[in-house]
Short mmCIF file of C-alpha atoms in Angstrom, two decimals:
data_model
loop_
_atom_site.label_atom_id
_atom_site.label_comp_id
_atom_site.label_asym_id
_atom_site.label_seq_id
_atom_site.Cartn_x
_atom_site.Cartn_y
_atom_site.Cartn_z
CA UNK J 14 0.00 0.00 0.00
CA UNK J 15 1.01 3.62 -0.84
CA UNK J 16 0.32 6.86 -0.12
CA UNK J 17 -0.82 9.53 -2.47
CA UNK J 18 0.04 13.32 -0.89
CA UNK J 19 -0.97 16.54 -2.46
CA UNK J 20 0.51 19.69 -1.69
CA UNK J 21 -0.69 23.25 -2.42
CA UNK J 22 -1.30 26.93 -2.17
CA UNK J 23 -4.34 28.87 -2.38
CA UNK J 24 -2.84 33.12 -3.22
CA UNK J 25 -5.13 35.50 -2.49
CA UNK J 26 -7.63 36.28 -5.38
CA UNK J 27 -6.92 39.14 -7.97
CA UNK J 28 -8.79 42.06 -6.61
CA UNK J 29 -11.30 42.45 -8.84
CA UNK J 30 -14.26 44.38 -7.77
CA UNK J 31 -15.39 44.65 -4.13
CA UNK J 32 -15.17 40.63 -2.85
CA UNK J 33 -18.52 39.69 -1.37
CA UNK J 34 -17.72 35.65 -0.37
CA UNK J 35 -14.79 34.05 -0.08
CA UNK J 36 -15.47 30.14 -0.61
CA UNK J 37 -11.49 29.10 0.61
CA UNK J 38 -9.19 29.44 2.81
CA UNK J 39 -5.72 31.23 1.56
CA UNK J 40 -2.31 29.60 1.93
CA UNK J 41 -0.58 26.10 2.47
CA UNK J 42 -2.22 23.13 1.62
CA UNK J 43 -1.87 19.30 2.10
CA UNK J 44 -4.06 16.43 1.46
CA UNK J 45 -3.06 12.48 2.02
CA UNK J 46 -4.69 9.30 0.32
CA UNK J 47 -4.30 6.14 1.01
CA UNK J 48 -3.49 4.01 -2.15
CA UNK J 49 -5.71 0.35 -2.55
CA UNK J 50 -2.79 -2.76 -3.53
CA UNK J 51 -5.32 -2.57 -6.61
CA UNK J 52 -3.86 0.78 -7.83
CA UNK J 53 -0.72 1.22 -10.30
CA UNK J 54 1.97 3.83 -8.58
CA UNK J 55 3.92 3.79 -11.45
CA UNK J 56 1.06 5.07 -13.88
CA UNK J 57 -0.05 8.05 -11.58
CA UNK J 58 -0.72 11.18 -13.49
CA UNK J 59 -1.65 14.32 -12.68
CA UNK J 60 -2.76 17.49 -15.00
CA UNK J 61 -3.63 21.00 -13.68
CA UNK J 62 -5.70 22.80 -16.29
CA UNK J 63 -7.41 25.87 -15.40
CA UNK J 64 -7.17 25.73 -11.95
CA UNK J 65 -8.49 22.23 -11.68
CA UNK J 66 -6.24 19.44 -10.41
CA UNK J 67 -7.32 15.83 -12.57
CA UNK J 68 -4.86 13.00 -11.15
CA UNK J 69 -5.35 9.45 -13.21
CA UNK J 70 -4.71 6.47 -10.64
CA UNK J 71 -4.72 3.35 -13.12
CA UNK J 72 -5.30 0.02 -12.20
CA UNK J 73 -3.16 -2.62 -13.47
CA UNK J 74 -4.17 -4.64 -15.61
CA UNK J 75 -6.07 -7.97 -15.28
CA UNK J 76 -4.07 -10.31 -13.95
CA UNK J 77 -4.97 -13.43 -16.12
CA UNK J 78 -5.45 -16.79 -13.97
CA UNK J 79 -2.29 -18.83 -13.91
CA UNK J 80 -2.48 -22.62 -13.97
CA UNK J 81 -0.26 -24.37 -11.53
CA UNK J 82 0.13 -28.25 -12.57
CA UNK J 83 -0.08 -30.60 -9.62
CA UNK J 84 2.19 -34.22 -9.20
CA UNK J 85 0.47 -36.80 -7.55
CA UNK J 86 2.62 -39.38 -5.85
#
């Protein structure tokens, strides 16, 4: 099992205009996640695109069923 940790920080908003609600809370950031054994750490992506954070945690594939011969005695 792994651990997935995000780290951040929120700036202070352009001032545009009088602000009437702010949603957030300004500065450092951190955020943990436990990993599942089902999850690929070596395939982990992550993209930032307009100020939204998309991570890709890929499973591995299927794991096809392996036979195992036994020898009777």
């Amino acid at each position: 099992r792994g651990e997935l940790t995000i780290r951040g920080r929120v700036a202070h908003p352009s001032p545009e205009g009088d602000l009437v609600l702010q949603e957030f809370q300004v500065g450092d950031f951190v955020r943990n996640f436990t990993l599942t054994e089902d999850i690929d750490p070596a395939g982990i992506t992550a993209e930032l695109t307009n100020g939204v954070l998309a991570l890709r945690l890929p499973k591995p594939r299927e794991r096809k069923p392996r036979k195992i011969p036994v020898k009777s005695a």
